[in-house]
Amino acid sequence: MTGLTAAVAALGMAATLAACGGPGSDDVTLKLVAADYGDSPANSSQKYWDKLSAAFEKKNPGIKVDVSVYSWNDVDAKVKKMVADGHAPDMAQIGAYSDYAASGKLYSANDLLSIPVQSDFLPQLAAAGEVSRVQYGMPFASSTRLLFYNKTLFDKAGLTPPQTWAQLQADAKALKARGVKIPYALPLGREEAQAETMMWMLSGGSGYTDDVGTYSIDSPQNVRTFEWLKDDLVGQGLTGPTPPAKLDRAQAFAAFTRGDVGMLNGHPTLMQMAAKKGVRFGTVPMPGIHGRARSTMGVADWMMAFRQNGHKDQVGKFLDFVYSEKNVLDFSREYDLLPVTNSASDTMADRRDQKLSQFLGELPNSQLYPVGKMSWAQVSAGVKREIGSAVGPNGNPGATLGRLQRSADAAENAE
């Protein structure tokens, strides 16, 4: 009897382990940490994930999905701490993946996704998710950036949207003369200074890296760009009362929706925000020195799956569901973002999504952050800290960009 009791107890323990998601079990709870794309509790990403998870669980009995949503200010740090503490989530939908991939903590996309799903990613986004030619980062949401302008303010001043830097400056001067509080909003505060920086670098003919992927932060073109910003825009009092180093993107967007901003760079979400406040706006490609910029900035946020908990098959099932055309479209339409798959992009090209067509049209020729570099997170953090000082009253663009270049080189060589 003792042996039988022990056997029954062992079987009971095995059943308990299976119910908790032991190795080989299909009865598991997957943990996902995700970023919040909503701008209020009413459209929090938690609601999107709860609805999607419920639909998945109904089709896949035995697999539960527990989603925790955090603001963009907190989510990357939250995942980093979880990993450092030895409690990595099964999946994370955050801003960067390469350091986790390079340290062997992630499943590859090939480990997880079915062939039709993996091949459906837009090629340039799939390539941006690679480390050493293996895709670990799965693009989740994307956007491009355009120059927004307040149509009401432009009409009153008799202006047309700018195509060159000189025209942008002239429009800003005309708006200032009419009492517009912030003719051009230049958010170089820490929230997203790396984005505004890259948009201006691209408009000046350069970028964070050169054509072979080497950091080129202090290129002559970039130095010239920031000298122009310092002397011809900030120095002329055309960027409003808040110093660019102290102005965050959220503040700039809020000011635009109040009608206080003439022009600023923005992503598709700003359309919804401005429309809710009744602001008439237009969008045009970012001006360049002598004409429209050669390319705009593209941004992708990433889904990744950690190896630690060993739930490869269940994670794969869930992600195949996440990346279905319907779910990709639902998310993109909810938050005015661009889809990351060919199938959803083709569908979004119809009239229903006309408001996103200009952003969608910029995506194929857009340039993304160098997210495949392990050093990028450190470089980006340095840009957030320092770039605003380059355009201040005592700023020295060449010196600031030189410091950032040296830091980038050191970070790259340390990998």
Coordinates of C-alpha atoms in Angstrom, one line a residue:
M1 CA 0.0 0.0 0.0
T2 CA 2.8 2.3 0.8
G3 CA 4.2 1.9 -2.8
L4 CA 0.8 2.4 -4.3
T5 CA 0.2 5.5 -2.2
A6 CA 3.6 6.8 -3.2
A7 CA 2.8 6.2 -6.8
V8 CA -0.6 7.9 -6.5
A9 CA 1.1 10.8 -4.8
A10 CA 3.7 11.0 -7.5
L11 CA 1.0 11.0 -10.2
G12 CA -0.8 13.7 -8.3
M13 CA 2.3 15.8 -8.0
A14 CA 2.9 15.3 -11.8
A15 CA -0.6 16.5 -12.5
T16 CA -0.1 19.5 -10.3
L17 CA 3.2 20.4 -12.1
A18 CA 1.5 20.0 -15.5
A19 CA -1.3 22.3 -14.4
C20 CA 1.3 24.9 -13.4
G21 CA 3.0 24.6 -16.7
G22 CA 5.8 22.1 -16.2
P23 CA 8.1 21.1 -19.0
G24 CA 6.3 19.5 -21.9
S25 CA 2.9 20.7 -20.6
D26 CA 0.4 22.5 -22.8
D27 CA -1.4 23.8 -19.7
V28 CA 0.6 27.0 -19.0
T29 CA 0.2 30.6 -18.2
L30 CA 2.4 32.8 -20.4
K31 CA 3.6 36.1 -19.0
L32 CA 3.7 39.1 -21.3
V33 CA 5.0 42.6 -20.4
A34 CA 3.9 45.2 -22.9
A35 CA 4.1 49.0 -23.4
D36 CA 1.0 51.2 -23.2
Y37 CA 0.2 53.1 -26.4
G38 CA -3.0 54.7 -25.1
D39 CA -3.2 58.3 -24.0
S40 CA -5.9 57.7 -21.4
P41 CA -7.4 54.9 -19.4
A42 CA -10.2 54.6 -21.9
N43 CA -7.8 53.4 -24.6
S44 CA -5.1 51.8 -22.6
S45 CA -3.3 48.9 -24.3
Q46 CA -4.3 46.7 -21.4
K47 CA -7.8 46.7 -22.9
Y48 CA -6.5 45.6 -26.3
W49 CA -4.4 42.8 -24.8
D50 CA -7.2 41.6 -22.5
K51 CA -9.5 41.2 -25.4
L52 CA -6.9 39.6 -27.6
S53 CA -5.8 37.2 -24.9
A54 CA -9.4 36.2 -24.2
A55 CA -10.0 35.4 -27.9
F56 CA -6.8 33.3 -28.0
E57 CA -7.5 31.4 -24.8
K58 CA -11.0 30.5 -26.2
K59 CA -9.3 28.9 -29.2
N60 CA -6.4 27.3 -27.2
P61 CA -7.7 25.7 -24.0
G62 CA -4.9 25.1 -21.5
I63 CA -2.9 28.2 -22.5
K64 CA -3.5 31.4 -20.4
V65 CA -1.9 34.7 -21.1
D66 CA -1.2 37.2 -18.3
V67 CA -0.4 40.6 -19.7
S68 CA 1.0 43.5 -17.6
V69 CA 1.0 46.9 -19.3
Y70 CA 3.4 49.7 -18.3
S71 CA 4.0 53.2 -19.6
W72 CA 6.8 53.8 -22.0
N73 CA 8.6 55.6 -19.2
D74 CA 8.8 52.4 -17.2
V75 CA 8.4 49.3 -19.4
D76 CA 12.0 48.9 -20.6
A77 CA 13.4 49.3 -17.1
K78 CA 10.7 46.9 -15.7
V79 CA 11.7 44.1 -18.1
K80 CA 15.4 44.8 -17.5
K81 CA 14.9 44.3 -13.8
M82 CA 12.9 41.2 -14.2
V83 CA 15.6 39.6 -16.4
A84 CA 18.3 40.7 -14.0
D85 CA 16.4 39.2 -11.0
G86 CA 16.1 35.9 -12.9
H87 CA 12.3 36.2 -13.5
A88 CA 12.2 37.0 -17.2
P89 CA 8.7 37.1 -18.7
D90 CA 7.9 34.7 -21.5
M91 CA 7.5 37.7 -23.9
A92 CA 8.2 41.4 -23.8
Q93 CA 6.9 44.1 -26.1
I94 CA 9.3 47.0 -25.6
G95 CA 11.7 49.3 -27.4
A96 CA 14.9 47.3 -27.8
Y97 CA 15.9 43.6 -28.1
S98 CA 19.5 43.4 -29.2
D99 CA 21.3 43.2 -25.8
Y100 CA 19.0 40.3 -24.8
A101 CA 19.6 38.5 -28.1
A102 CA 23.3 38.9 -28.0
S103 CA 23.5 37.4 -24.5
G104 CA 21.6 34.3 -25.7
K105 CA 18.4 35.0 -23.7
L106 CA 15.9 35.1 -26.6
Y107 CA 14.3 32.6 -29.0
S108 CA 14.8 33.4 -32.6
A109 CA 11.7 34.2 -34.8
N110 CA 12.5 31.0 -36.6
D111 CA 12.2 29.0 -33.3
L112 CA 8.7 30.4 -32.7
L113 CA 6.7 31.5 -35.8
S114 CA 5.1 29.6 -38.6
I115 CA 6.6 30.2 -42.0
P116 CA 3.6 32.2 -43.3
V117 CA 3.7 34.5 -40.3
Q118 CA 7.5 35.0 -40.3
S119 CA 7.6 35.7 -44.1
D120 CA 4.8 38.3 -43.7
F121 CA 6.9 40.9 -41.9
L122 CA 7.8 43.9 -44.0
P123 CA 11.4 43.2 -45.2
Q124 CA 13.1 46.3 -43.8
L125 CA 11.5 45.7 -40.4
A126 CA 12.5 42.0 -40.3
A127 CA 16.0 42.9 -41.2
A128 CA 16.2 45.5 -38.4
G129 CA 15.3 42.7 -36.0
E130 CA 18.4 40.7 -36.8
V131 CA 21.6 40.2 -34.8
S132 CA 24.3 38.4 -36.7
R133 CA 21.8 37.8 -39.5
V134 CA 19.4 35.9 -37.2
Q135 CA 16.0 37.6 -36.4
Y136 CA 15.3 37.8 -32.7
G137 CA 13.3 41.1 -32.7
M138 CA 9.8 40.7 -34.1
P139 CA 8.5 44.1 -35.2
F140 CA 5.2 44.8 -33.4
A141 CA 4.3 48.4 -34.3
S142 CA 5.8 50.9 -36.6
S143 CA 5.5 54.5 -37.6
T144 CA 7.1 57.2 -39.7
R145 CA 7.4 60.8 -38.9
L146 CA 6.2 63.8 -40.8
L147 CA 6.1 67.6 -40.2
F148 CA 2.8 68.7 -38.8
Y149 CA 1.6 72.2 -39.2
N150 CA -1.4 74.1 -37.8
K151 CA -3.6 75.0 -40.8
T152 CA -5.5 77.7 -39.1
L153 CA -2.3 79.5 -38.1
F154 CA -0.8 79.0 -41.5
D155 CA -3.9 80.3 -43.3
K156 CA -4.1 83.4 -41.1
A157 CA -0.5 84.2 -41.9
G158 CA -0.8 83.4 -45.6
L159 CA 1.8 80.6 -45.4
T160 CA 2.4 77.4 -47.3
P161 CA 4.1 74.4 -45.6
P162 CA 7.9 74.4 -46.0
Q163 CA 10.0 72.2 -48.2
T164 CA 13.4 73.6 -47.2
W165 CA 15.1 74.8 -44.1
A166 CA 15.0 78.4 -45.3
Q167 CA 11.3 78.2 -45.8
L168 CA 10.8 76.6 -42.4
Q169 CA 12.7 79.4 -40.8
A170 CA 10.7 82.0 -42.8
D171 CA 7.4 80.5 -41.8
A172 CA 8.5 80.3 -38.2
K173 CA 9.4 84.0 -38.3
A174 CA 6.1 84.9 -39.8
L175 CA 4.2 82.9 -37.1
K176 CA 6.3 84.6 -34.4
A177 CA 5.4 88.0 -35.7
R178 CA 1.7 87.1 -35.4
G179 CA 2.2 86.2 -31.8
V180 CA 2.3 82.4 -32.1
K181 CA 3.8 81.1 -28.8
I182 CA 5.9 78.3 -30.3
P183 CA 6.5 78.7 -34.1
Y184 CA 8.5 75.4 -34.2
A185 CA 8.5 73.0 -31.3
L186 CA 12.0 71.4 -30.9
P187 CA 11.7 68.7 -28.2
L188 CA 15.2 67.7 -27.3
G189 CA 14.3 66.8 -23.7
R190 CA 15.1 63.4 -22.4
E191 CA 11.8 61.7 -23.3
E192 CA 12.5 61.2 -27.0
A193 CA 15.4 63.5 -27.9
Q194 CA 17.0 60.7 -29.9
A195 CA 14.0 60.8 -32.4
E196 CA 14.0 64.5 -33.0
T197 CA 17.8 64.3 -33.4
M198 CA 17.6 61.6 -36.0
M199 CA 14.9 63.4 -38.0
W200 CA 17.1 66.5 -38.2
M201 CA 20.2 64.4 -39.0
L202 CA 18.3 62.8 -41.9
S203 CA 17.1 66.1 -43.2
G204 CA 20.7 67.3 -43.2
G205 CA 21.8 64.3 -45.3
S206 CA 23.4 62.1 -42.6
G207 CA 22.2 60.0 -39.7
Y208 CA 23.5 58.1 -36.7
T209 CA 25.4 55.7 -38.9
D210 CA 27.0 55.8 -42.3
D211 CA 26.2 53.5 -45.3
V212 CA 28.2 50.6 -43.8
G213 CA 26.7 50.9 -40.3
T214 CA 29.5 52.7 -38.5
Y215 CA 28.5 55.5 -36.1
S216 CA 28.8 58.9 -37.8
I217 CA 27.3 61.1 -35.1
D218 CA 29.8 63.9 -35.6
S219 CA 29.8 63.8 -39.4
P220 CA 30.3 67.2 -41.0
Q221 CA 26.6 67.1 -42.2
N222 CA 25.4 66.5 -38.6
V223 CA 27.5 69.3 -37.2
R224 CA 26.2 71.7 -39.9
T225 CA 22.6 70.6 -39.1
F226 CA 22.9 71.4 -35.4
E227 CA 24.8 74.6 -36.0
W228 CA 21.8 75.7 -38.1
L229 CA 19.3 74.7 -35.4
K230 CA 21.3 76.6 -32.8
D231 CA 21.9 79.8 -34.8
D232 CA 19.0 80.0 -37.2
L233 CA 16.1 78.5 -35.3
V234 CA 16.7 78.5 -31.5
G235 CA 19.0 81.5 -31.6
Q236 CA 16.3 83.5 -33.5
G237 CA 13.7 82.8 -30.8
L238 CA 11.6 80.6 -33.0
T239 CA 11.3 77.6 -30.7
G240 CA 9.2 79.1 -27.9
P241 CA 9.9 80.0 -24.3
T242 CA 11.0 76.5 -23.1
P243 CA 14.6 75.6 -23.9
P244 CA 14.7 72.6 -26.3
A245 CA 16.7 70.7 -23.7
K246 CA 13.8 71.0 -21.3
L247 CA 11.0 70.3 -23.8
D248 CA 9.7 66.7 -24.0
R249 CA 7.7 65.2 -26.8
A250 CA 4.6 64.9 -24.7
Q251 CA 4.7 68.6 -23.8
A252 CA 5.2 69.6 -27.5
F253 CA 2.3 67.4 -28.6
A254 CA 0.0 68.8 -25.9
A255 CA 1.0 72.3 -26.9
F256 CA 0.1 71.5 -30.5
T257 CA -3.3 70.3 -29.5
R258 CA -3.9 73.6 -27.7
G259 CA -3.1 75.5 -30.8
D260 CA 0.1 77.0 -29.4
V261 CA 2.5 75.4 -31.9
G262 CA 2.9 76.3 -35.6
M263 CA 5.0 73.3 -36.7
L264 CA 6.6 70.2 -35.2
N265 CA 7.6 66.7 -36.2
G266 CA 5.1 64.0 -35.2
H267 CA 4.0 60.4 -35.7
P268 CA 0.5 59.2 -36.6
T269 CA -0.9 59.2 -33.0
L270 CA -0.7 63.0 -33.0
M271 CA -3.4 63.1 -35.7
Q272 CA -5.9 61.6 -33.3
M273 CA -4.9 63.8 -30.4
A274 CA -5.2 67.0 -32.5
A275 CA -8.5 66.0 -34.1
K276 CA -10.0 65.4 -30.6
K277 CA -9.2 69.0 -29.7
G278 CA -10.5 70.4 -33.0
V279 CA -7.1 71.5 -34.3
R280 CA -6.9 71.7 -38.1
F281 CA -3.6 70.4 -39.2
G282 CA -1.7 69.2 -42.3
T283 CA 1.3 67.0 -42.7
V284 CA 4.2 67.1 -45.2
P285 CA 7.6 65.3 -45.5
M286 CA 10.4 66.7 -43.4
P287 CA 12.1 69.7 -45.1
G288 CA 15.7 69.3 -46.1
I289 CA 18.4 71.9 -46.9
H290 CA 17.4 72.4 -50.5
G291 CA 14.2 70.4 -50.7
R292 CA 12.4 67.6 -48.9
A293 CA 14.6 65.3 -46.9
R294 CA 16.0 62.2 -48.7
S295 CA 14.3 59.9 -46.2
T296 CA 12.2 60.1 -43.0
M297 CA 12.7 58.4 -39.8
G298 CA 11.0 55.1 -39.3
V299 CA 10.4 53.6 -35.8
A300 CA 9.6 50.0 -34.9
D301 CA 8.8 48.6 -31.4
W302 CA 9.7 45.0 -30.8
M303 CA 8.2 41.8 -29.5
M304 CA 10.7 39.2 -28.1
A305 CA 10.4 35.9 -26.4
F306 CA 12.7 34.8 -23.5
R307 CA 14.1 31.3 -23.3
Q308 CA 14.1 31.1 -19.5
N309 CA 10.7 29.5 -19.0
G310 CA 10.9 27.1 -21.9
H311 CA 7.4 27.7 -23.3
K312 CA 8.5 27.8 -26.9
D313 CA 5.6 26.0 -28.5
Q314 CA 2.9 27.9 -26.5
V315 CA 4.6 31.2 -27.2
G316 CA 4.8 30.4 -30.9
K317 CA 1.0 29.6 -30.9
F318 CA 0.3 32.9 -29.2
L319 CA 2.5 35.0 -31.5
D320 CA 1.1 33.4 -34.6
F321 CA -2.3 34.6 -33.3
V322 CA -1.0 38.1 -32.4
Y323 CA 0.4 38.5 -36.0
S324 CA -2.8 37.5 -37.8
E325 CA -3.9 40.1 -40.3
K326 CA -7.0 41.0 -38.2
N327 CA -5.1 41.5 -35.0
V328 CA -2.4 43.6 -36.6
L329 CA -5.0 45.8 -38.3
D330 CA -7.0 46.1 -35.1
F331 CA -4.0 47.3 -33.1
S332 CA -2.8 49.7 -35.9
R333 CA -6.2 51.2 -36.3
E334 CA -6.8 51.6 -32.6
Y335 CA -3.5 53.6 -32.0
D336 CA -3.0 55.2 -35.5
L337 CA 0.2 53.2 -36.1
L338 CA 1.5 51.5 -39.2
P339 CA 1.2 47.7 -39.6
V340 CA 4.4 45.6 -39.6
T341 CA 3.1 42.9 -42.0
N342 CA 2.7 42.9 -45.8
S343 CA -0.9 41.6 -45.6
A344 CA -2.1 44.2 -43.1
S345 CA -0.2 47.0 -45.0
D346 CA -1.9 46.0 -48.3
T347 CA -5.3 46.1 -46.6
M348 CA -4.6 49.4 -44.9
A349 CA -3.9 51.0 -48.3
D350 CA -7.6 51.2 -49.0
R351 CA -9.8 54.2 -48.4
R352 CA -10.8 53.3 -44.9
D353 CA -7.3 54.1 -43.7
Q354 CA -6.7 57.1 -46.0
K355 CA -5.5 59.3 -43.1
L356 CA -2.5 57.0 -42.6
S357 CA -1.6 56.8 -46.3
Q358 CA 1.0 59.5 -46.3
F359 CA 2.8 57.9 -43.3
L360 CA 2.5 54.4 -44.9
G361 CA 3.9 55.7 -48.1
E362 CA 7.0 56.9 -46.3
L363 CA 7.7 53.6 -44.7
P364 CA 9.5 51.7 -47.5
N365 CA 12.2 54.5 -47.7
S366 CA 12.4 55.3 -44.0
Q367 CA 15.5 54.7 -41.9
L368 CA 15.3 53.1 -38.4
Y369 CA 17.5 53.5 -35.4
P370 CA 20.5 51.1 -35.4
V371 CA 18.7 48.8 -33.0
G372 CA 20.7 45.8 -34.1
K373 CA 23.7 47.3 -32.3
M374 CA 24.1 46.2 -28.7
S375 CA 25.6 49.6 -28.1
W376 CA 22.5 51.5 -29.3
A377 CA 20.7 51.6 -25.9
Q378 CA 23.8 53.3 -24.4
V379 CA 24.2 55.6 -27.3
S380 CA 20.5 56.6 -27.3
A381 CA 20.7 57.3 -23.6
G382 CA 23.7 59.6 -24.1
V383 CA 21.9 61.5 -26.9
K384 CA 18.9 62.0 -24.5
R385 CA 21.2 63.4 -21.9
E386 CA 23.4 65.7 -23.9
I387 CA 22.0 66.7 -27.3
G388 CA 19.7 69.5 -26.0
S389 CA 22.8 71.4 -24.7
A390 CA 24.2 71.6 -28.3
V391 CA 21.5 74.2 -29.3
G392 CA 21.5 76.2 -26.0
P393 CA 22.9 79.7 -25.7
N394 CA 26.3 78.4 -24.7
G395 CA 26.1 75.3 -26.9
N396 CA 28.8 74.0 -29.1
P397 CA 27.3 71.5 -31.6
G398 CA 30.7 70.2 -32.8
A399 CA 31.9 69.5 -29.3
T400 CA 28.7 67.9 -28.2
L401 CA 28.5 65.6 -31.2
G402 CA 32.2 64.8 -30.8
R403 CA 31.6 63.6 -27.3
L404 CA 28.7 61.5 -28.3
Q405 CA 30.7 60.0 -31.1
R406 CA 33.6 59.1 -28.8
S407 CA 31.1 57.5 -26.4
A408 CA 29.5 55.6 -29.2
D409 CA 32.8 54.3 -30.4
A410 CA 33.8 53.2 -26.9
A411 CA 30.4 51.5 -26.4
E412 CA 30.7 49.7 -29.8
N413 CA 34.3 48.6 -29.1
A414 CA 33.3 47.2 -25.7
E415 CA 30.8 44.8 -27.2

